Amino acid sequence: MQESRGVRGVKSAARTVALLELLAERGEEPSRLDQLAEDLDVPRSSMYQLLQTLVDSGWVRTDATGSLYGIGIRALLTGTGYLDGDRRIRVVRPYLDEASDALGETIHMARLDGRDVVYLATRESHEYLRTISRVGRRVPAHAGALGKALLAERADDELPLGDGPLTGLTANTHTDRAALLSDLTRVRERGYSVDREETVPGIAGFGFALRYGTPAMDAISCSVPVARLTPEHETRIISVMSDIRTRIESQLPPVSGVDWR
């Protein structure tokens, strides 16, 4: 049990958070009581009591037999509250609409969270509409345009990559640290990142850090199928997204650290 600011953590609260994060990570894959107890190293009886408490409050859902468990609707309500309560997201959303209208491609906003980026808003391509929202989903920061744009805002010795191996999402993902660092150097020189099928096969991306925070925590990107990414279209994407970034930054004054407003 770790201490934060001199206050010892509450064991039951830590278990609750770990359980909810595990269920959220598994998404549509339900979990059984024994499996959860084993994965979180919690006694079976304690896990059962915790699950029943969370089921009663709506944070966890269960099937008719009471043997399978998944994340509950209260998690969605809390996540929506986070999105609605963040001024920066509210400011950025209209600009995502503008970029989508101008380019006809998919536009994202994401935030760095540890080694990952988390999608906060998406405007889908006029050409192709996904049936599943990306909002709330996580992607390793080293594996795409959004994350690389934010990693490049940090010195190489301050990158939140940990000591373990870098996960490969496609054959083009940087799993070699030296190759990633070389790419981040180019991102700093250009002022934006380029993802050529590093996150999803057949999709390229262009990422732009939003520098209203130091270091930047948020970024926007444009994703486009490589099949229609002509040199002319790439040039227009970079021009439009660069302009959008400048105008977003002009609406949000620079802050250091976490901005609560």
PDB file of C-alpha atoms in Angstrom:
ATOM      1  CA  MET A   1       0.000   0.000   0.000  1.00  0.00           C
ATOM      2  CA  GLN A   2       1.617   3.253  -1.123  1.00  0.00           C
ATOM      3  CA  GLU A   3       1.412   6.620   0.598  1.00  0.00           C
ATOM      4  CA  SER A   4       0.533   9.838  -1.221  1.00  0.00           C
ATOM      5  CA  ARG A   5       1.329  13.200   0.380  1.00  0.00           C
ATOM      6  CA  GLY A   6       1.836  11.431   3.690  1.00  0.00           C
ATOM      7  CA  VAL A   7      -1.598   9.774   3.658  1.00  0.00           C
ATOM      8  CA  ARG A   8      -1.744   5.987   3.646  1.00  0.00           C
ATOM      9  CA  GLY A   9      -3.980   4.537   0.927  1.00  0.00           C
ATOM     10  CA  VAL A  10      -7.254   2.812   1.831  1.00  0.00           C
ATOM     11  CA  LYS A  11      -7.036  -0.875   0.927  1.00  0.00           C
ATOM     12  CA  SER A  12     -10.723  -1.322   0.098  1.00  0.00           C
ATOM     13  CA  ALA A  13     -10.705   1.758  -2.127  1.00  0.00           C
ATOM     14  CA  ALA A  14      -7.609   0.524  -3.955  1.00  0.00           C
ATOM     15  CA  ARG A  15      -9.284  -2.836  -4.553  1.00  0.00           C
ATOM     16  CA  THR A  16     -12.406  -1.165  -5.875  1.00  0.00           C
ATOM     17  CA  VAL A  17     -10.464   0.976  -8.332  1.00  0.00           C
ATOM     18  CA  ALA A  18      -8.384  -1.994  -9.508  1.00  0.00           C
ATOM     19  CA  LEU A  19     -11.522  -4.077 -10.041  1.00  0.00           C
ATOM     20  CA  LEU A  20     -13.338  -1.373 -12.014  1.00  0.00           C
ATOM     21  CA  GLU A  21     -10.268  -0.732 -14.197  1.00  0.00           C
ATOM     22  CA  LEU A  22      -9.901  -4.457 -14.884  1.00  0.00           C
ATOM     23  CA  LEU A  23     -13.557  -4.853 -15.868  1.00  0.00           C
ATOM     24  CA  ALA A  24     -13.376  -1.754 -18.051  1.00  0.00           C
ATOM     25  CA  GLU A  25     -10.256  -3.070 -19.778  1.00  0.00           C
ATOM     26  CA  ARG A  26     -11.998  -6.339 -20.612  1.00  0.00           C
ATOM     27  CA  GLY A  27     -14.945  -4.559 -22.184  1.00  0.00           C
ATOM     28  CA  GLU A  28     -17.360  -7.054 -23.709  1.00  0.00           C
ATOM     29  CA  GLU A  29     -15.546 -10.046 -22.187  1.00  0.00           C
ATOM     30  CA  PRO A  30     -17.335 -10.924 -18.903  1.00  0.00           C
ATOM     31  CA  SER A  31     -15.398 -12.225 -15.912  1.00  0.00           C
ATOM     32  CA  ARG A  32     -16.184 -14.839 -13.272  1.00  0.00           C
ATOM     33  CA  LEU A  33     -15.772 -14.387  -9.553  1.00  0.00           C
ATOM     34  CA  ASP A  34     -12.884 -16.861  -9.222  1.00  0.00           C
ATOM     35  CA  GLN A  35     -11.085 -15.289 -12.148  1.00  0.00           C
ATOM     36  CA  LEU A  36     -11.335 -11.788 -10.708  1.00  0.00           C
ATOM     37  CA  ALA A  37     -10.230 -12.941  -7.259  1.00  0.00           C
ATOM     38  CA  GLU A  38      -7.188 -14.638  -8.752  1.00  0.00           C
ATOM     39  CA  ASP A  39      -6.263 -11.793 -11.106  1.00  0.00           C
ATOM     40  CA  LEU A  40      -6.398  -9.189  -8.333  1.00  0.00           C
ATOM     41  CA  ASP A  41      -5.041 -11.482  -5.602  1.00  0.00           C
ATOM     42  CA  VAL A  42      -8.084 -10.902  -3.401  1.00  0.00           C
ATOM     43  CA  PRO A  43      -9.764 -13.576  -1.230  1.00  0.00           C
ATOM     44  CA  ARG A  44     -12.813 -15.019  -2.944  1.00  0.00           C
ATOM     45  CA  SER A  45     -15.171 -14.035  -0.120  1.00  0.00           C
ATOM     46  CA  SER A  46     -13.902 -10.444  -0.142  1.00  0.00           C
ATOM     47  CA  MET A  47     -14.228 -10.232  -3.910  1.00  0.00           C
ATOM     48  CA  TYR A  48     -17.803 -11.533  -3.751  1.00  0.00           C
ATOM     49  CA  GLN A  49     -18.783  -8.898  -1.185  1.00  0.00           C
ATOM     50  CA  LEU A  50     -17.120  -6.148  -3.217  1.00  0.00           C
ATOM     51  CA  LEU A  51     -18.851  -7.256  -6.424  1.00  0.00           C
ATOM     52  CA  GLN A  52     -22.281  -7.369  -4.763  1.00  0.00           C
ATOM     53  CA  THR A  53     -21.805  -3.867  -3.376  1.00  0.00           C
ATOM     54  CA  LEU A  54     -20.852  -2.551  -6.816  1.00  0.00           C
ATOM     55  CA  VAL A  55     -23.687  -4.413  -8.542  1.00  0.00           C
ATOM     56  CA  ASP A  56     -26.201  -2.878  -6.124  1.00  0.00           C
ATOM     57  CA  SER A  57     -24.855   0.621  -6.891  1.00  0.00           C
ATOM     58  CA  GLY A  58     -24.701   0.140 -10.667  1.00  0.00           C
ATOM     59  CA  TRP A  59     -20.915   0.234 -11.062  1.00  0.00           C
ATOM     60  CA  VAL A  60     -20.812  -3.459 -12.014  1.00  0.00           C
ATOM     61  CA  ARG A  61     -23.403  -5.461 -13.931  1.00  0.00           C
ATOM     62  CA  THR A  62     -24.054  -9.170 -13.781  1.00  0.00           C
ATOM     63  CA  ASP A  63     -26.000 -11.724 -15.787  1.00  0.00           C
ATOM     64  CA  ALA A  64     -29.227 -13.471 -14.786  1.00  0.00           C
ATOM     65  CA  THR A  65     -27.309 -16.262 -13.071  1.00  0.00           C
ATOM     66  CA  GLY A  66     -25.118 -13.887 -11.096  1.00  0.00           C
ATOM     67  CA  SER A  67     -21.977 -15.664 -12.239  1.00  0.00           C
ATOM     68  CA  LEU A  68     -20.612 -13.230 -14.862  1.00  0.00           C
ATOM     69  CA  TYR A  69     -19.539  -9.652 -14.220  1.00  0.00           C
ATOM     70  CA  GLY A  70     -18.802  -6.596 -16.365  1.00  0.00           C
ATOM     71  CA  ILE A  71     -18.463  -2.840 -16.013  1.00  0.00           C
ATOM     72  CA  GLY A  72     -21.737  -1.077 -15.163  1.00  0.00           C
ATOM     73  CA  ILE A  73     -23.565   1.962 -16.449  1.00  0.00           C
ATOM     74  CA  ARG A  74     -22.358   4.193 -13.607  1.00  0.00           C
ATOM     75  CA  ALA A  75     -18.914   4.125 -15.177  1.00  0.00           C
ATOM     76  CA  LEU A  76     -20.371   5.642 -18.342  1.00  0.00           C
ATOM     77  CA  LEU A  77     -22.096   8.402 -16.381  1.00  0.00           C
ATOM     78  CA  THR A  78     -18.850   9.252 -14.606  1.00  0.00           C
ATOM     79  CA  GLY A  79     -16.907   9.297 -17.864  1.00  0.00           C
ATOM     80  CA  THR A  80     -19.485  11.597 -19.442  1.00  0.00           C
ATOM     81  CA  GLY A  81     -19.157  13.906 -16.455  1.00  0.00           C
ATOM     82  CA  TYR A  82     -15.401  14.088 -17.041  1.00  0.00           C
ATOM     83  CA  LEU A  83     -15.875  15.053 -20.676  1.00  0.00           C
ATOM     84  CA  ASP A  84     -18.609  17.588 -19.957  1.00  0.00           C
ATOM     85  CA  GLY A  85     -16.690  19.173 -17.103  1.00  0.00           C
ATOM     86  CA  ASP A  86     -13.442  19.817 -18.995  1.00  0.00           C
ATOM     87  CA  ARG A  87     -13.284  23.312 -20.485  1.00  0.00           C
ATOM     88  CA  ARG A  88     -10.507  22.379 -22.898  1.00  0.00           C
ATOM     89  CA  ILE A  89     -12.600  19.643 -24.501  1.00  0.00           C
ATOM     90  CA  ARG A  90     -15.530  22.025 -24.846  1.00  0.00           C
ATOM     91  CA  VAL A  91     -13.306  24.595 -26.566  1.00  0.00           C
ATOM     92  CA  VAL A  92     -11.740  22.064 -28.938  1.00  0.00           C
ATOM     93  CA  ARG A  93     -14.932  20.302 -30.108  1.00  0.00           C
ATOM     94  CA  PRO A  94     -16.093  23.011 -32.584  1.00  0.00           C
ATOM     95  CA  TYR A  95     -12.631  23.052 -34.151  1.00  0.00           C
ATOM     96  CA  LEU A  96     -12.810  19.298 -34.668  1.00  0.00           C
ATOM     97  CA  ASP A  97     -16.081  19.871 -36.544  1.00  0.00           C
ATOM     98  CA  GLU A  98     -14.399  22.535 -38.658  1.00  0.00           C
ATOM     99  CA  ALA A  99     -11.441  20.327 -39.509  1.00  0.00           C
ATOM    100  CA  SER A 100     -13.745  17.434 -40.379  1.00  0.00           C
ATOM    101  CA  ASP A 101     -15.824  19.632 -42.691  1.00  0.00           C
ATOM    102  CA  ALA A 102     -12.727  21.053 -44.374  1.00  0.00           C
ATOM    103  CA  LEU A 103     -10.905  17.768 -44.921  1.00  0.00           C
ATOM    104  CA  GLY A 104     -13.644  15.129 -44.995  1.00  0.00           C
ATOM    105  CA  GLU A 105     -11.453  12.893 -42.826  1.00  0.00           C
ATOM    106  CA  THR A 106     -11.571  11.544 -39.272  1.00  0.00           C
ATOM    107  CA  ILE A 107     -10.408  14.020 -36.627  1.00  0.00           C
ATOM    108  CA  HIS A 108      -9.458  13.132 -33.048  1.00  0.00           C
ATOM    109  CA  MET A 109      -8.583  14.771 -29.753  1.00  0.00           C
ATOM    110  CA  ALA A 110      -6.697  12.731 -27.151  1.00  0.00           C
ATOM    111  CA  ARG A 111      -4.904  13.187 -23.838  1.00  0.00           C
ATOM    112  CA  LEU A 112      -1.713  11.594 -22.561  1.00  0.00           C
ATOM    113  CA  ASP A 113      -2.287   9.286 -19.580  1.00  0.00           C
ATOM    114  CA  GLY A 114       0.846   7.487 -18.471  1.00  0.00           C
ATOM    115  CA  ARG A 115       2.170   5.398 -21.371  1.00  0.00           C
ATOM    116  CA  ASP A 116      -1.069   5.730 -23.349  1.00  0.00           C
ATOM    117  CA  VAL A 117      -3.228   8.322 -25.021  1.00  0.00           C
ATOM    118  CA  VAL A 118      -6.959   8.321 -24.306  1.00  0.00           C
ATOM    119  CA  TYR A 119      -9.425   9.482 -26.961  1.00  0.00           C
ATOM    120  CA  LEU A 120     -11.576  12.367 -25.732  1.00  0.00           C
ATOM    121  CA  ALA A 121     -13.468  13.340 -28.896  1.00  0.00           C
ATOM    122  CA  THR A 122     -13.798  12.092 -32.478  1.00  0.00           C
ATOM    123  CA  ARG A 123     -15.382  13.388 -35.658  1.00  0.00           C
ATOM    124  CA  GLU A 124     -15.724  10.580 -38.164  1.00  0.00           C
ATOM    125  CA  SER A 125     -14.846  10.735 -41.844  1.00  0.00           C
ATOM    126  CA  HIS A 126     -17.563  11.715 -44.310  1.00  0.00           C
ATOM    127  CA  GLU A 127     -16.486   8.706 -46.333  1.00  0.00           C
ATOM    128  CA  TYR A 128     -16.623   6.066 -43.615  1.00  0.00           C
ATOM    129  CA  LEU A 129     -18.575   5.997 -40.369  1.00  0.00           C
ATOM    130  CA  ARG A 130     -17.551   3.626 -37.581  1.00  0.00           C
ATOM    131  CA  THR A 131     -20.319   2.057 -35.541  1.00  0.00           C
ATOM    132  CA  ILE A 132     -18.201   2.025 -32.322  1.00  0.00           C
ATOM    133  CA  SER A 133     -17.031   5.271 -30.744  1.00  0.00           C
ATOM    134  CA  ARG A 134     -13.337   5.630 -29.985  1.00  0.00           C
ATOM    135  CA  VAL A 135     -13.984   7.983 -27.050  1.00  0.00           C
ATOM    136  CA  GLY A 136     -12.474   6.534 -23.882  1.00  0.00           C
ATOM    137  CA  ARG A 137     -10.293   4.031 -25.713  1.00  0.00           C
ATOM    138  CA  ARG A 138      -6.560   3.815 -25.034  1.00  0.00           C
ATOM    139  CA  VAL A 139      -3.661   3.439 -27.460  1.00  0.00           C
ATOM    140  CA  PRO A 140       0.052   3.164 -26.560  1.00  0.00           C
ATOM    141  CA  ALA A 141       1.557   6.628 -26.975  1.00  0.00           C
ATOM    142  CA  HIS A 142       4.471   5.372 -29.055  1.00  0.00           C
ATOM    143  CA  ALA A 143       2.163   3.719 -31.576  1.00  0.00           C
ATOM    144  CA  GLY A 144       0.434   6.584 -33.355  1.00  0.00           C
ATOM    145  CA  ALA A 145       0.263  10.211 -34.411  1.00  0.00           C
ATOM    146  CA  LEU A 146      -1.465  11.548 -31.292  1.00  0.00           C
ATOM    147  CA  GLY A 147       0.933   9.910 -28.874  1.00  0.00           C
ATOM    148  CA  LYS A 148       4.078  10.710 -30.831  1.00  0.00           C
ATOM    149  CA  ALA A 149       3.064  14.369 -31.070  1.00  0.00           C
ATOM    150  CA  LEU A 150       2.872  14.464 -27.259  1.00  0.00           C
ATOM    151  CA  LEU A 151       5.990  12.392 -26.613  1.00  0.00           C
ATOM    152  CA  ALA A 152       7.972  14.771 -28.816  1.00  0.00           C
ATOM    153  CA  GLU A 153       7.083  17.606 -26.425  1.00  0.00           C
ATOM    154  CA  ARG A 154       9.235  15.882 -23.797  1.00  0.00           C
ATOM    155  CA  ALA A 155      12.969  15.274 -23.563  1.00  0.00           C
ATOM    156  CA  ASP A 156      14.086  11.764 -24.465  1.00  0.00           C
ATOM    157  CA  ASP A 157      15.005  11.023 -20.838  1.00  0.00           C
ATOM    158  CA  GLU A 158      11.539  12.120 -19.652  1.00  0.00           C
ATOM    159  CA  LEU A 159       9.434   9.929 -21.923  1.00  0.00           C
ATOM    160  CA  PRO A 160       6.746   7.927 -20.050  1.00  0.00           C
ATOM    161  CA  LEU A 161       7.589   4.629 -21.732  1.00  0.00           C
ATOM    162  CA  GLY A 162       8.687   2.524 -18.777  1.00  0.00           C
ATOM    163  CA  ASP A 163      11.401  -0.114 -18.987  1.00  0.00           C
ATOM    164  CA  GLY A 164       9.478  -2.901 -20.699  1.00  0.00           C
ATOM    165  CA  PRO A 165       9.183  -3.693 -24.412  1.00  0.00           C
ATOM    166  CA  LEU A 166       7.229  -1.400 -26.713  1.00  0.00           C
ATOM    167  CA  THR A 167       4.024  -3.026 -27.925  1.00  0.00           C
ATOM    168  CA  GLY A 168       3.588  -3.432 -31.676  1.00  0.00           C
ATOM    169  CA  LEU A 169       0.076  -2.830 -33.006  1.00  0.00           C
ATOM    170  CA  THR A 170       1.066  -3.321 -36.641  1.00  0.00           C
ATOM    171  CA  ALA A 171       4.200  -4.278 -38.545  1.00  0.00           C
ATOM    172  CA  ASN A 172       5.007  -0.540 -38.786  1.00  0.00           C
ATOM    173  CA  THR A 173       4.789   0.330 -35.085  1.00  0.00           C
ATOM    174  CA  HIS A 174       8.059   1.481 -33.538  1.00  0.00           C
ATOM    175  CA  THR A 175       9.052  -1.299 -31.140  1.00  0.00           C
ATOM    176  CA  ASP A 176      12.731  -0.340 -31.230  1.00  0.00           C
ATOM    177  CA  ARG A 177      13.475   2.560 -28.873  1.00  0.00           C
ATOM    178  CA  ALA A 178      16.247   3.975 -31.025  1.00  0.00           C
ATOM    179  CA  ALA A 179      13.933   4.113 -34.039  1.00  0.00           C
ATOM    180  CA  LEU A 180      11.233   5.795 -31.943  1.00  0.00           C
ATOM    181  CA  LEU A 181      13.651   8.413 -30.617  1.00  0.00           C
ATOM    182  CA  SER A 182      14.816   9.138 -34.146  1.00  0.00           C
ATOM    183  CA  ASP A 183      11.215   9.606 -35.242  1.00  0.00           C
ATOM    184  CA  LEU A 184      10.506  11.935 -32.302  1.00  0.00           C
ATOM    185  CA  THR A 185      13.466  14.082 -33.344  1.00  0.00           C
ATOM    186  CA  ARG A 186      11.846  14.498 -36.763  1.00  0.00           C
ATOM    187  CA  VAL A 187       8.522  15.347 -35.109  1.00  0.00           C
ATOM    188  CA  ARG A 188      10.200  18.171 -33.178  1.00  0.00           C
ATOM    189  CA  GLU A 189      11.798  19.485 -36.361  1.00  0.00           C
ATOM    190  CA  ARG A 190       8.546  19.399 -38.372  1.00  0.00           C
ATOM    191  CA  GLY A 191       6.218  20.490 -35.584  1.00  0.00           C
ATOM    192  CA  TYR A 192       3.822  17.576 -36.125  1.00  0.00           C
ATOM    193  CA  SER A 193       3.913  13.778 -36.127  1.00  0.00           C
ATOM    194  CA  VAL A 194       3.261  11.317 -38.927  1.00  0.00           C
ATOM    195  CA  ASP A 195       1.855   7.821 -38.436  1.00  0.00           C
ATOM    196  CA  ARG A 196       2.044   5.627 -41.514  1.00  0.00           C
ATOM    197  CA  GLU A 197       0.028   2.506 -40.657  1.00  0.00           C
ATOM    198  CA  GLU A 198       1.585   2.303 -37.176  1.00  0.00           C
ATOM    199  CA  THR A 199      -1.727   2.044 -35.318  1.00  0.00           C
ATOM    200  CA  VAL A 200      -4.117   0.561 -37.877  1.00  0.00           C
ATOM    201  CA  PRO A 201      -3.179  -1.109 -41.190  1.00  0.00           C
ATOM    202  CA  GLY A 202      -4.181   1.032 -44.136  1.00  0.00           C
ATOM    203  CA  ILE A 203      -4.525   4.240 -42.081  1.00  0.00           C
ATOM    204  CA  ALA A 204      -2.126   7.190 -41.899  1.00  0.00           C
ATOM    205  CA  GLY A 205      -2.306   9.912 -39.265  1.00  0.00           C
ATOM    206  CA  PHE A 206      -0.966  13.407 -38.624  1.00  0.00           C
ATOM    207  CA  GLY A 207      -0.733  14.582 -35.005  1.00  0.00           C
ATOM    208  CA  PHE A 208      -0.443  18.079 -33.529  1.00  0.00           C
ATOM    209  CA  ALA A 209       0.283  18.746 -29.856  1.00  0.00           C
ATOM    210  CA  LEU A 210      -1.819  21.490 -28.266  1.00  0.00           C
ATOM    211  CA  ARG A 211       0.659  23.607 -26.366  1.00  0.00           C
ATOM    212  CA  TYR A 212      -1.648  25.333 -23.906  1.00  0.00           C
ATOM    213  CA  GLY A 213      -0.071  23.128 -21.235  1.00  0.00           C
ATOM    214  CA  THR A 214       3.593  22.627 -20.343  1.00  0.00           C
ATOM    215  CA  PRO A 215       4.387  19.963 -21.214  1.00  0.00           C
ATOM    216  CA  ALA A 216       1.514  19.435 -23.632  1.00  0.00           C
ATOM    217  CA  MET A 217      -1.015  16.827 -22.499  1.00  0.00           C
ATOM    218  CA  ASP A 218      -3.547  17.090 -25.350  1.00  0.00           C
ATOM    219  CA  ALA A 219      -3.243  16.619 -29.081  1.00  0.00           C
ATOM    220  CA  ILE A 220      -5.411  16.571 -32.198  1.00  0.00           C
ATOM    221  CA  SER A 221      -4.958  14.436 -35.285  1.00  0.00           C
ATOM    222  CA  CYS A 222      -6.312  13.683 -38.723  1.00  0.00           C
ATOM    223  CA  SER A 223      -6.589  10.046 -39.863  1.00  0.00           C
ATOM    224  CA  VAL A 224      -6.905   9.125 -43.528  1.00  0.00           C
ATOM    225  CA  PRO A 225      -6.835   5.867 -45.529  1.00  0.00           C
ATOM    226  CA  VAL A 226      -3.494   5.560 -47.309  1.00  0.00           C
ATOM    227  CA  ALA A 227      -5.402   4.643 -50.465  1.00  0.00           C
ATOM    228  CA  ARG A 228      -6.522   8.258 -50.881  1.00  0.00           C
ATOM    229  CA  LEU A 229      -3.558  10.042 -49.318  1.00  0.00           C
ATOM    230  CA  THR A 230      -2.104  11.894 -52.286  1.00  0.00           C
ATOM    231  CA  PRO A 231       0.774  14.357 -51.800  1.00  0.00           C
ATOM    232  CA  GLU A 232      -1.683  17.202 -52.431  1.00  0.00           C
ATOM    233  CA  HIS A 233      -4.118  15.924 -49.818  1.00  0.00           C
ATOM    234  CA  GLU A 234      -1.314  15.447 -47.295  1.00  0.00           C
ATOM    235  CA  THR A 235      -0.190  19.030 -47.813  1.00  0.00           C
ATOM    236  CA  ARG A 236      -3.748  20.281 -47.280  1.00  0.00           C
ATOM    237  CA  ILE A 237      -4.175  18.175 -44.121  1.00  0.00           C
ATOM    238  CA  ILE A 238      -1.016  19.622 -42.604  1.00  0.00           C
ATOM    239  CA  SER A 239      -2.050  23.171 -43.523  1.00  0.00           C
ATOM    240  CA  VAL A 240      -5.591  22.884 -42.154  1.00  0.00           C
ATOM    241  CA  MET A 241      -4.597  21.076 -38.960  1.00  0.00           C
ATOM    242  CA  SER A 242      -1.725  23.492 -38.266  1.00  0.00           C
ATOM    243  CA  ASP A 243      -4.122  26.411 -38.577  1.00  0.00           C
ATOM    244  CA  ILE A 244      -6.686  24.688 -36.363  1.00  0.00           C
ATOM    245  CA  ARG A 245      -4.020  24.071 -33.717  1.00  0.00           C
ATOM    246  CA  THR A 246      -2.954  27.733 -33.725  1.00  0.00           C
ATOM    247  CA  ARG A 247      -6.525  28.917 -33.286  1.00  0.00           C
ATOM    248  CA  ILE A 248      -7.250  26.435 -30.492  1.00  0.00           C
ATOM    249  CA  GLU A 249      -4.143  27.563 -28.617  1.00  0.00           C
ATOM    250  CA  SER A 250      -5.212  31.192 -28.988  1.00  0.00           C
ATOM    251  CA  GLN A 251      -8.478  30.353 -27.186  1.00  0.00           C
ATOM    252  CA  LEU A 252      -6.824  28.620 -24.241  1.00  0.00           C
ATOM    253  CA  PRO A 253      -4.168  30.498 -22.222  1.00  0.00           C
ATOM    254  CA  PRO A 254      -0.999  28.570 -21.383  1.00  0.00           C
ATOM    255  CA  VAL A 255      -1.000  26.723 -18.066  1.00  0.00           C
ATOM    256  CA  SER A 256       1.614  24.772 -16.160  1.00  0.00           C
ATOM    257  CA  GLY A 257       0.535  21.380 -14.895  1.00  0.00           C
ATOM    258  CA  VAL A 258      -3.141  20.409 -14.529  1.00  0.00           C
ATOM    259  CA  ASP A 259      -5.680  23.089 -15.425  1.00  0.00           C
ATOM    260  CA  TRP A 260      -8.826  22.596 -13.334  1.00  0.00           C
ATOM    261  CA  ARG A 261     -10.891  25.196 -15.217  1.00  0.00           C
TER     262      ARG A 261
END
